[in-house]
Short mmCIF file of N, CA, C and O and ligand atoms in Angstrom, two decimals:
data_model
loop_
_atom_site.label_atom_id
_atom_site.label_comp_id
_atom_site.label_asym_id
_atom_site.label_seq_id
_atom_site.Cartn_x
_atom_site.Cartn_y
_atom_site.Cartn_z
N UNK G 1 104.86 86.31 79.82
CA UNK G 1 105.59 85.86 79.39
C UNK G 1 106.00 84.12 80.28
O UNK G 1 106.56 85.04 81.35
N UNK G 2 105.80 83.47 80.20
CA UNK G 2 105.85 82.80 81.18
C UNK G 2 107.11 81.33 81.26
O UNK G 2 107.33 80.57 80.25
N UNK G 3 108.01 82.38 81.14
CA UNK G 3 109.75 82.06 81.38
C UNK G 3 110.30 82.08 82.67
O UNK G 3 110.34 82.91 83.32
N UNK G 4 110.58 81.02 83.38
CA UNK G 4 110.88 80.05 84.75
C UNK G 4 112.30 81.51 84.74
O UNK G 4 112.30 82.13 86.22
N UNK G 5 112.88 81.73 83.73
CA UNK G 5 114.20 82.57 84.32
C UNK G 5 113.75 84.03 85.05
O UNK G 5 114.48 84.70 85.84
N UNK G 6 112.76 84.12 83.78
CA UNK G 6 112.97 86.11 83.82
C UNK G 6 111.69 85.76 85.42
O UNK G 6 111.81 87.03 86.98
N UNK G 7 111.10 84.62 85.80
CA UNK G 7 110.99 84.78 87.00
C UNK G 7 111.36 84.66 88.02
O UNK G 7 111.45 85.06 89.06
N UNK G 8 112.46 83.77 87.99
CA UNK G 8 113.82 83.82 88.34
C UNK G 8 114.25 85.74 89.35
O UNK G 8 114.33 86.07 90.19
N UNK G 9 114.68 85.76 88.41
CA UNK G 9 114.81 86.95 88.13
C UNK G 9 114.39 88.27 88.82
O UNK G 9 114.95 89.16 89.66
N UNK G 10 113.13 88.10 88.39
CA UNK G 10 111.82 88.90 89.25
C UNK G 10 111.46 88.78 90.89
O UNK G 10 111.29 89.02 91.28
N UNK G 11 112.38 87.09 91.55
CA UNK G 11 111.93 86.88 92.84
C UNK G 11 111.25 86.02 92.82
O UNK G 11 110.14 84.98 93.56
N UNK G 12 110.65 85.84 91.68
CA UNK G 12 109.06 85.29 92.40
C UNK G 12 108.57 83.37 92.29
O UNK G 12 108.23 82.63 92.48
N UNK G 13 110.15 82.81 91.43
CA UNK G 13 111.39 81.86 91.76
C UNK G 13 112.07 81.76 92.43
O UNK G 13 112.92 82.35 91.80
N UNK G 14 112.56 81.01 93.34
CA UNK G 14 113.48 81.66 94.54
C UNK G 14 114.68 80.62 93.93
O UNK G 14 114.40 79.44 93.40
N UNK G 15 116.07 80.89 94.37
CA UNK G 15 117.40 80.62 93.71
C UNK G 15 117.86 80.83 94.62
O UNK G 15 117.79 81.71 95.44
N UNK G 16 119.23 80.03 94.84
CA UNK G 16 120.25 79.82 95.62
C UNK G 16 121.70 81.27 94.36
O UNK G 16 121.87 80.36 93.85
N UNK G 17 121.17 82.22 94.87
CA UNK G 17 121.94 83.12 93.89
C UNK G 17 123.86 83.06 94.40
O UNK G 17 124.03 83.21 95.85
N UNK G 18 124.62 83.10 92.96
CA UNK G 18 126.00 82.86 93.35
C UNK G 18 126.62 84.07 93.13
O UNK G 18 127.86 84.62 93.39
N UNK G 19 125.48 84.91 92.44
CA UNK G 19 126.60 86.28 91.71
C UNK G 19 124.32 86.90 91.87
O UNK G 19 124.27 87.02 90.83
N UNK G 20 125.24 88.55 91.55
CA UNK G 20 123.83 89.11 90.96
C UNK G 20 124.71 91.27 91.17
O UNK G 20 125.28 91.38 91.72
N UNK G 21 124.33 91.92 90.07
CA UNK G 21 124.07 93.03 89.83
C UNK G 21 123.32 93.77 88.53
O UNK G 21 122.42 92.74 88.17
N UNK G 22 123.58 94.45 88.11
CA UNK G 22 122.11 95.04 87.59
C UNK G 22 121.81 94.43 85.97
O UNK G 22 120.53 94.43 86.29
N UNK G 23 123.18 93.88 85.55
CA UNK G 23 122.49 93.42 84.38
C UNK G 23 122.61 92.03 84.24
O UNK G 23 121.12 91.49 83.12
N UNK G 24 122.84 91.37 85.15
CA UNK G 24 123.19 89.66 85.14
C UNK G 24 122.58 89.21 85.92
O UNK G 24 122.87 89.72 87.12
N UNK G 25 122.44 88.23 86.34
CA UNK G 25 122.38 87.15 87.39
C UNK G 25 123.08 85.63 87.25
O UNK G 25 123.02 84.79 86.59
N UNK G 26 123.74 85.28 88.51
CA UNK G 26 124.61 83.71 88.65
C UNK G 26 123.67 83.20 89.76
O UNK G 26 123.42 83.61 90.99
N UNK G 27 122.58 82.28 89.24
CA UNK G 27 122.02 81.35 90.52
C UNK G 27 122.90 79.19 90.12
O UNK G 27 123.44 78.97 89.49
N UNK G 28 122.68 78.75 91.25
CA UNK G 28 123.10 76.79 91.23
C UNK G 28 122.02 76.57 90.30
O UNK G 28 120.35 76.55 91.28
N UNK G 29 121.87 75.49 89.69
CA UNK G 29 121.41 75.18 89.05
C UNK G 29 120.70 74.04 89.75
O UNK G 29 121.52 73.19 90.27
N UNK G 30 119.86 73.50 89.78
CA UNK G 30 118.72 72.90 91.35
C UNK G 30 119.24 71.28 90.50
O UNK G 30 118.71 70.63 91.33
N UNK G 31 119.99 71.17 89.02
CA UNK G 31 120.07 69.28 88.89
C UNK G 31 120.83 69.62 88.36
O UNK G 31 121.97 68.48 87.51
N UNK G 32 121.91 69.86 89.87
CA UNK G 32 124.19 69.75 89.38
C UNK G 32 124.38 68.78 88.57
O UNK G 32 124.18 67.46 89.46
N UNK G 33 125.01 69.18 87.69
CA UNK G 33 125.72 67.78 87.45
C UNK G 33 127.19 67.67 87.47
O UNK G 33 127.72 67.00 86.82
N UNK G 34 127.35 68.22 88.28
CA UNK G 34 129.41 68.68 89.05
C UNK G 34 129.13 68.67 90.30
O UNK G 34 127.51 69.75 91.20
N UNK G 35 130.12 69.21 90.85
CA UNK G 35 130.24 69.54 92.42
C UNK G 35 129.50 71.41 92.04
O UNK G 35 129.11 71.96 92.67
N UNK G 36 130.26 71.95 90.73
CA UNK G 36 130.19 72.93 90.82
C UNK G 36 129.36 73.56 89.78
O UNK G 36 129.29 73.02 88.90
N UNK G 37 127.94 74.16 89.87
CA UNK G 37 127.45 73.95 89.15
C UNK G 37 126.29 74.99 88.58
O UNK G 37 125.18 76.01 89.47
N UNK G 38 126.51 76.21 87.94
CA UNK G 38 125.81 77.48 88.76
C UNK G 38 125.21 78.19 86.81
O UNK G 38 126.39 77.53 85.75
N UNK G 39 124.15 78.90 86.75
CA UNK G 39 123.73 79.29 85.72
C UNK G 39 123.55 80.41 85.78
O UNK G 39 123.70 81.23 86.94
N UNK G 40 124.33 81.12 84.50
CA UNK G 40 125.42 82.42 84.91
C UNK G 40 123.38 83.13 83.05
O UNK G 40 124.13 83.03 82.44
N UNK G 41 123.22 84.21 83.64
CA UNK G 41 121.87 84.61 83.05
C UNK G 41 121.97 86.52 82.66
O UNK G 41 121.70 86.73 83.67
N UNK G 42 121.81 86.43 81.61
CA UNK G 42 121.37 88.10 81.05
C UNK G 42 119.55 88.71 82.54
O UNK G 42 119.10 87.82 82.29
N UNK G 43 119.39 89.20 83.00
CA UNK G 43 118.82 89.91 83.41
C UNK G 43 117.53 89.68 82.26
O UNK G 43 116.16 89.59 82.27
N UNK G 44 117.22 90.39 81.21
CA UNK G 44 116.95 90.60 80.22
C UNK G 44 115.79 88.98 79.41
O UNK G 44 117.55 88.54 79.15
N UNK G 45 116.15 89.25 78.81
CA UNK G 45 114.84 87.75 78.33
C UNK G 45 115.50 87.90 76.89
O UNK G 45 115.08 88.41 75.93
N UNK G 46 116.14 86.81 76.57
CA UNK G 46 117.09 87.00 75.11
C UNK G 46 116.96 84.84 75.19
O UNK G 46 117.67 84.38 76.75
N UNK G 47 116.60 84.49 74.66
CA UNK G 47 115.87 83.11 74.01
C UNK G 47 117.14 81.92 74.16
O UNK G 47 116.23 81.19 75.44
N UNK G 48 118.53 82.91 73.49
CA UNK G 48 119.48 81.41 73.50
C UNK G 48 120.57 82.53 72.98
O UNK G 48 120.37 83.61 72.01
N UNK G 49 121.46 81.29 72.61
CA UNK G 49 122.04 81.83 71.37
C UNK G 49 122.38 82.46 70.28
O UNK G 49 123.12 84.52 70.21
N UNK G 50 121.22 82.07 69.80
CA UNK G 50 120.92 82.58 68.34
C UNK G 50 120.63 84.09 68.08
O UNK G 50 120.41 84.03 67.03
N UNK G 51 120.56 84.74 69.52
CA UNK G 51 119.69 85.77 69.21
C UNK G 51 120.49 86.30 70.05
O UNK G 51 120.16 88.18 70.30
N UNK G 52 121.65 86.54 69.87
CA UNK G 52 122.48 87.39 70.60
C UNK G 52 123.09 87.93 68.91
O UNK G 52 123.14 87.75 67.94
N UNK G 53 122.52 89.74 69.23
CA UNK G 53 123.48 90.55 67.85
C UNK G 53 123.89 91.69 68.68
O UNK G 53 124.76 91.75 69.93
N UNK G 54 124.02 92.84 68.15
CA UNK G 54 125.00 93.31 67.58
C UNK G 54 124.64 94.67 69.31
O UNK G 54 125.13 95.66 69.44
N UNK G 55 122.90 94.64 69.22
CA UNK G 55 122.26 95.33 70.23
C UNK G 55 122.28 95.20 71.17
O UNK G 55 121.41 96.26 72.45
N UNK G 56 122.38 94.05 71.87
CA UNK G 56 121.86 93.10 72.94
C UNK G 56 123.66 92.95 73.12
O UNK G 56 123.60 91.53 74.50
N UNK G 57 124.71 92.70 72.86
CA UNK G 57 126.12 91.56 73.10
C UNK G 57 126.46 92.18 74.06
O UNK G 57 127.61 91.46 74.33
N UNK G 58 126.32 93.10 74.20
CA UNK G 58 127.39 94.02 75.55
C UNK G 58 126.91 93.61 76.36
O UNK G 58 127.59 93.30 77.94
N UNK G 59 125.99 92.62 76.56
CA UNK G 59 125.55 92.44 78.46
C UNK G 59 126.39 90.43 77.95
O UNK G 59 126.75 90.06 79.08
N UNK G 60 126.54 89.96 76.62
CA UNK G 60 127.93 88.25 76.61
C UNK G 60 128.91 89.00 77.02
O UNK G 60 129.31 87.78 77.44
N UNK G 61 129.57 90.43 76.04
CA UNK G 61 130.52 90.40 76.89
C UNK G 61 130.72 90.98 78.67
O UNK G 61 132.28 90.50 79.26
N UNK G 62 129.28 91.37 78.91
CA UNK G 62 129.48 91.43 80.52
C UNK G 62 129.74 90.53 81.70
O UNK G 62 130.24 90.09 81.97
N UNK G 63 128.65 89.12 80.50
CA UNK G 63 128.70 88.32 81.07
C UNK G 63 130.66 87.20 81.12
O UNK G 63 130.52 86.22 81.92
N UNK G 64 131.23 87.32 79.86
CA UNK G 64 132.42 86.34 80.01
C UNK G 64 133.16 87.12 80.82
O UNK G 64 134.59 86.52 81.27
N UNK G 65 132.81 88.61 80.94
CA UNK G 65 133.72 89.94 82.07
C UNK G 65 134.00 88.94 83.09
O UNK G 65 135.23 88.26 84.18
N UNK G 66 132.93 88.16 83.90
CA UNK G 66 132.79 88.16 85.21
C UNK G 66 132.32 86.42 85.54
O UNK G 66 132.35 86.43 87.16
N UNK G 67 131.94 85.64 84.85
CA UNK G 67 132.27 84.39 84.82
C UNK G 67 133.61 83.68 85.32
O UNK G 67 133.69 82.99 86.32
N UNK G 68 134.85 84.24 85.53
CA UNK G 68 136.56 84.21 85.62
C UNK G 68 136.24 85.04 87.08
O UNK G 68 136.52 84.02 88.26
N UNK G 69 135.19 85.51 87.49
CA UNK G 69 135.31 86.24 89.57
C UNK G 69 134.65 84.74 88.78
O UNK G 69 135.18 84.76 90.70
N UNK G 70 133.12 84.60 88.98
CA UNK G 70 132.11 83.64 89.89
C UNK G 70 133.13 82.68 90.22
O UNK G 70 133.60 81.14 91.00
N UNK G 71 134.18 82.16 88.92
CA UNK G 71 134.74 80.70 89.24
C UNK G 71 135.95 80.51 89.98
O UNK G 71 136.32 80.32 91.09
N UNK G 72 136.46 82.40 90.03
CA UNK G 72 137.66 81.98 91.32
C UNK G 72 137.12 81.65 92.79
O UNK G 72 137.34 81.25 93.53
N UNK G 73 136.02 82.74 93.06
CA UNK G 73 134.89 82.12 94.08
C UNK G 73 134.62 81.23 95.39
O UNK G 73 134.62 80.86 95.89
N UNK G 74 134.45 80.10 93.37
CA UNK G 74 134.03 79.36 93.93
C UNK G 74 135.00 77.95 93.58
O UNK G 74 135.48 76.89 93.46
N UNK G 75 136.17 78.28 93.39
CA UNK G 75 138.08 78.11 93.69
C UNK G 75 137.94 76.91 92.54
O UNK G 75 138.48 75.76 92.76
N UNK G 76 137.27 77.09 91.00
CA UNK G 76 137.26 75.45 90.27
C UNK G 76 138.53 76.29 89.31
O UNK G 76 138.54 75.80 88.55
N UNK G 77 139.13 77.95 89.30
CA UNK G 77 139.20 78.44 88.16
C UNK G 77 140.53 77.94 88.65
O UNK G 77 141.91 77.77 87.08
N UNK G 78 141.40 77.44 88.88
CA UNK G 78 142.49 76.34 89.39
C UNK G 78 143.10 75.37 88.40
O UNK G 78 143.70 74.46 87.07
N UNK G 79 142.47 74.53 88.62
CA UNK G 79 141.52 73.37 88.18
C UNK G 79 141.17 73.10 86.82
O UNK G 79 141.72 72.02 86.01
N UNK G 80 140.36 74.17 86.33
CA UNK G 80 139.97 74.37 85.27
C UNK G 80 138.08 73.72 85.34
O UNK G 80 137.70 73.57 86.64
N UNK G 81 137.34 74.53 84.40
CA UNK G 81 135.87 74.21 83.91
C UNK G 81 135.27 74.22 82.78
O UNK G 81 136.39 74.93 82.18
N UNK G 82 133.99 74.38 82.89
CA UNK G 82 133.38 74.07 81.42
C UNK G 82 132.43 74.82 81.34
O UNK G 82 131.78 75.33 82.81
N UNK G 83 132.26 76.44 80.68
CA UNK G 83 131.71 76.73 80.52
C UNK G 83 130.53 76.53 79.31
O UNK G 83 131.50 76.27 77.93
N UNK G 84 129.48 76.22 79.33
CA UNK G 84 128.03 75.33 77.54
C UNK G 84 126.99 76.51 77.75
O UNK G 84 126.33 76.63 78.77
N UNK G 85 127.17 76.82 76.57
CA UNK G 85 125.55 76.38 76.49
C UNK G 85 124.58 76.11 75.26
O UNK G 85 124.93 76.81 73.91
N UNK G 86 123.46 75.47 75.86
CA UNK G 86 122.69 74.86 74.89
C UNK G 86 121.76 76.02 73.69
O UNK G 86 121.08 76.73 74.54
N UNK G 87 122.00 75.18 72.68
CA UNK G 87 120.86 76.77 72.02
C UNK G 87 119.82 75.95 71.00
O UNK G 87 119.90 74.82 70.18
N UNK G 88 119.16 75.68 70.94
CA UNK G 88 118.08 75.54 70.99
C UNK G 88 117.64 72.85 70.57
O UNK G 88 118.02 73.00 71.78
N UNK G 89 116.71 72.82 69.90
CA UNK G 89 115.98 72.00 70.25
C UNK G 89 117.03 70.49 70.53
O UNK G 89 117.13 69.62 71.62
N UNK G 90 118.08 70.05 69.33
CA UNK G 90 118.64 69.40 69.43
C UNK G 90 120.22 69.30 69.83
O UNK G 90 120.55 68.87 70.33
N UNK G 91 120.33 70.85 70.61
CA UNK G 91 121.45 70.96 71.34
C UNK G 91 120.50 70.81 73.18
O UNK G 91 121.22 70.95 73.69
N UNK G 92 119.24 70.08 73.56
CA UNK G 92 118.88 70.49 74.34
C UNK G 92 118.48 70.91 75.21
O UNK G 92 118.15 71.07 76.67
N UNK G 93 118.12 72.01 74.45
CA UNK G 93 118.19 73.47 74.94
C UNK G 93 116.34 73.34 76.15
O UNK G 93 115.90 73.75 75.56
N UNK G 94 116.75 73.33 77.94
CA UNK G 94 114.98 72.59 77.77
C UNK G 94 115.16 74.19 78.14
O UNK G 94 112.61 74.46 78.91
N UNK G 95 114.86 75.73 78.46
CA UNK G 95 114.91 76.17 79.38
C UNK G 95 115.14 78.04 78.18
O UNK G 95 116.43 77.80 77.88
N UNK G 96 114.26 78.44 77.57
CA UNK G 96 114.44 79.32 76.75
C UNK G 96 114.67 81.06 76.92
O UNK G 96 114.03 81.73 76.26
N UNK G 97 115.89 80.71 77.62
CA UNK G 97 116.63 81.95 78.14
C UNK G 97 117.81 81.46 78.11
O UNK G 97 118.23 81.18 79.50
N UNK G 98 118.36 82.97 76.86
CA UNK G 98 119.89 82.35 77.62
C UNK G 98 120.27 81.74 78.76
O UNK G 98 120.74 82.87 79.92
N UNK G 99 121.26 81.34 79.14
CA UNK G 99 121.99 80.53 79.67
C UNK G 99 123.41 80.00 79.91
O UNK G 99 123.10 79.87 78.95
N UNK G 100 124.32 80.45 79.96
CA UNK G 100 125.94 80.02 80.43
C UNK G 100 126.14 78.34 81.62
O UNK G 100 125.30 79.25 83.02
N UNK G 101 126.44 77.16 81.34
CA UNK G 101 126.11 76.99 82.35
C UNK G 101 127.60 76.71 83.11
O UNK G 101 128.94 76.63 82.04
N UNK G 102 128.36 77.61 84.10
CA UNK G 102 129.44 76.90 84.45
C UNK G 102 129.12 76.05 85.48
O UNK G 102 129.05 75.16 86.53
N UNK G 103 130.66 74.39 84.58
CA UNK G 103 130.09 73.22 85.27
C UNK G 103 132.21 73.11 86.38
O UNK G 103 133.13 73.21 85.33
N UNK G 104 132.04 72.76 87.06
CA UNK G 104 133.33 72.82 87.40
C UNK G 104 133.29 71.92 88.98
O UNK G 104 132.70 71.42 89.32
N UNK G 105 134.92 71.73 89.39
CA UNK G 105 134.95 70.50 90.85
C UNK G 105 135.60 68.93 90.88
O UNK G 105 135.07 68.50 92.10
N UNK G 106 134.92 68.96 88.98
CA UNK G 106 135.60 67.20 89.16
C UNK G 106 136.39 67.23 87.94
O UNK G 106 136.06 68.42 87.59
N UNK G 107 137.58 65.78 88.15
CA UNK G 107 137.54 66.23 86.82
C UNK G 107 136.60 65.68 85.43
O UNK G 107 135.40 64.76 85.56
N UNK G 108 135.88 67.13 84.33
CA UNK G 108 135.11 66.55 82.87
C UNK G 108 135.65 65.96 82.41
O UNK G 108 136.30 65.42 81.76
N UNK G 109 134.22 64.98 81.92
CA UNK G 109 134.46 64.12 80.41
C UNK G 109 135.39 64.81 79.74
O UNK G 109 134.85 65.87 79.23
N UNK G 110 135.66 63.76 78.43
CA UNK G 110 136.44 64.73 77.29
C UNK G 110 135.27 64.80 76.27
O UNK G 110 135.53 66.00 75.36
N UNK G 111 134.43 63.92 76.48
CA UNK G 111 133.28 64.08 75.08
C UNK G 111 132.58 65.54 75.47
O UNK G 111 132.46 65.98 76.19
N UNK G 112 132.44 66.12 74.90
CA UNK G 112 130.94 67.10 75.28
C UNK G 112 129.26 66.85 75.02
O UNK G 112 128.99 67.42 75.75
N UNK G 113 129.10 65.43 74.29
CA UNK G 113 127.82 64.84 74.34
C UNK G 113 127.48 63.82 74.08
O UNK G 113 128.46 62.96 74.52
P1 5GP T 1 119.48 73.17 79.22
O1 5GP T 1 119.10 72.22 79.41
O2 5GP T 1 118.81 74.62 78.99
O3 5GP T 1 121.23 73.52 78.87
O4 5GP T 1 119.93 73.68 80.85
C1 5GP T 1 118.84 74.41 82.03
C2 5GP T 1 118.46 73.36 83.26
O5 5GP T 1 117.97 74.40 84.09
C3 5GP T 1 119.04 73.23 83.95
O6 5GP T 1 120.54 71.60 83.96
C4 5GP T 1 118.21 72.65 84.52
O7 5GP T 1 118.22 71.70 86.07
C5 5GP T 1 117.50 73.91 85.53
N1 5GP T 1 116.84 73.98 86.03
C6 5GP T 1 115.28 74.24 85.36
N2 5GP T 1 114.61 74.94 86.26
C7 5GP T 1 115.05 75.39 87.15
C8 5GP T 1 114.51 76.09 88.55
O8 5GP T 1 113.58 76.36 88.59
N3 5GP T 1 115.81 76.65 89.20
C9 5GP T 1 116.81 75.84 88.79
N4 5GP T 1 118.34 76.62 89.39
N5 5GP T 1 117.25 75.67 88.03
C10 5GP T 1 116.87 75.32 86.96
ZN1 ZN T 2 113.20 85.27 80.49
#
């Protein structure tokens, strides 16, 4: 499968890591939209939020338990940060491997879109 985030997990494409454990990887977005812009992904290939189900939802819980730790390490937990996952074409999901954007380090827009 030709998935760039699977290649990042395998080390075939370099990335600047922010966090890693046996199940998930977090790395800095190549085109940051805020001073802190980190992507958190499961190491297994899940295409999008729309593919989360009973069999794979444990990793989602793990991702959301880890996001506050990553936020704290990057000192955005006090002032706040935004967690986004674009799902499908209308949402402009460009990489079809589930990822959660952590955005922070400045006042973000009030609008979501
Ligand atoms: P999406 O548009 O699918 O929600 O987000 C995909 C994100 O992945 C974009 O913010 C884009 O900048 C980032 N991205 C795409 N390719 C790479 C890459 O090779 N390395 C890194 N670090 N980020 C990438
Ligand atoms: Zn993948």
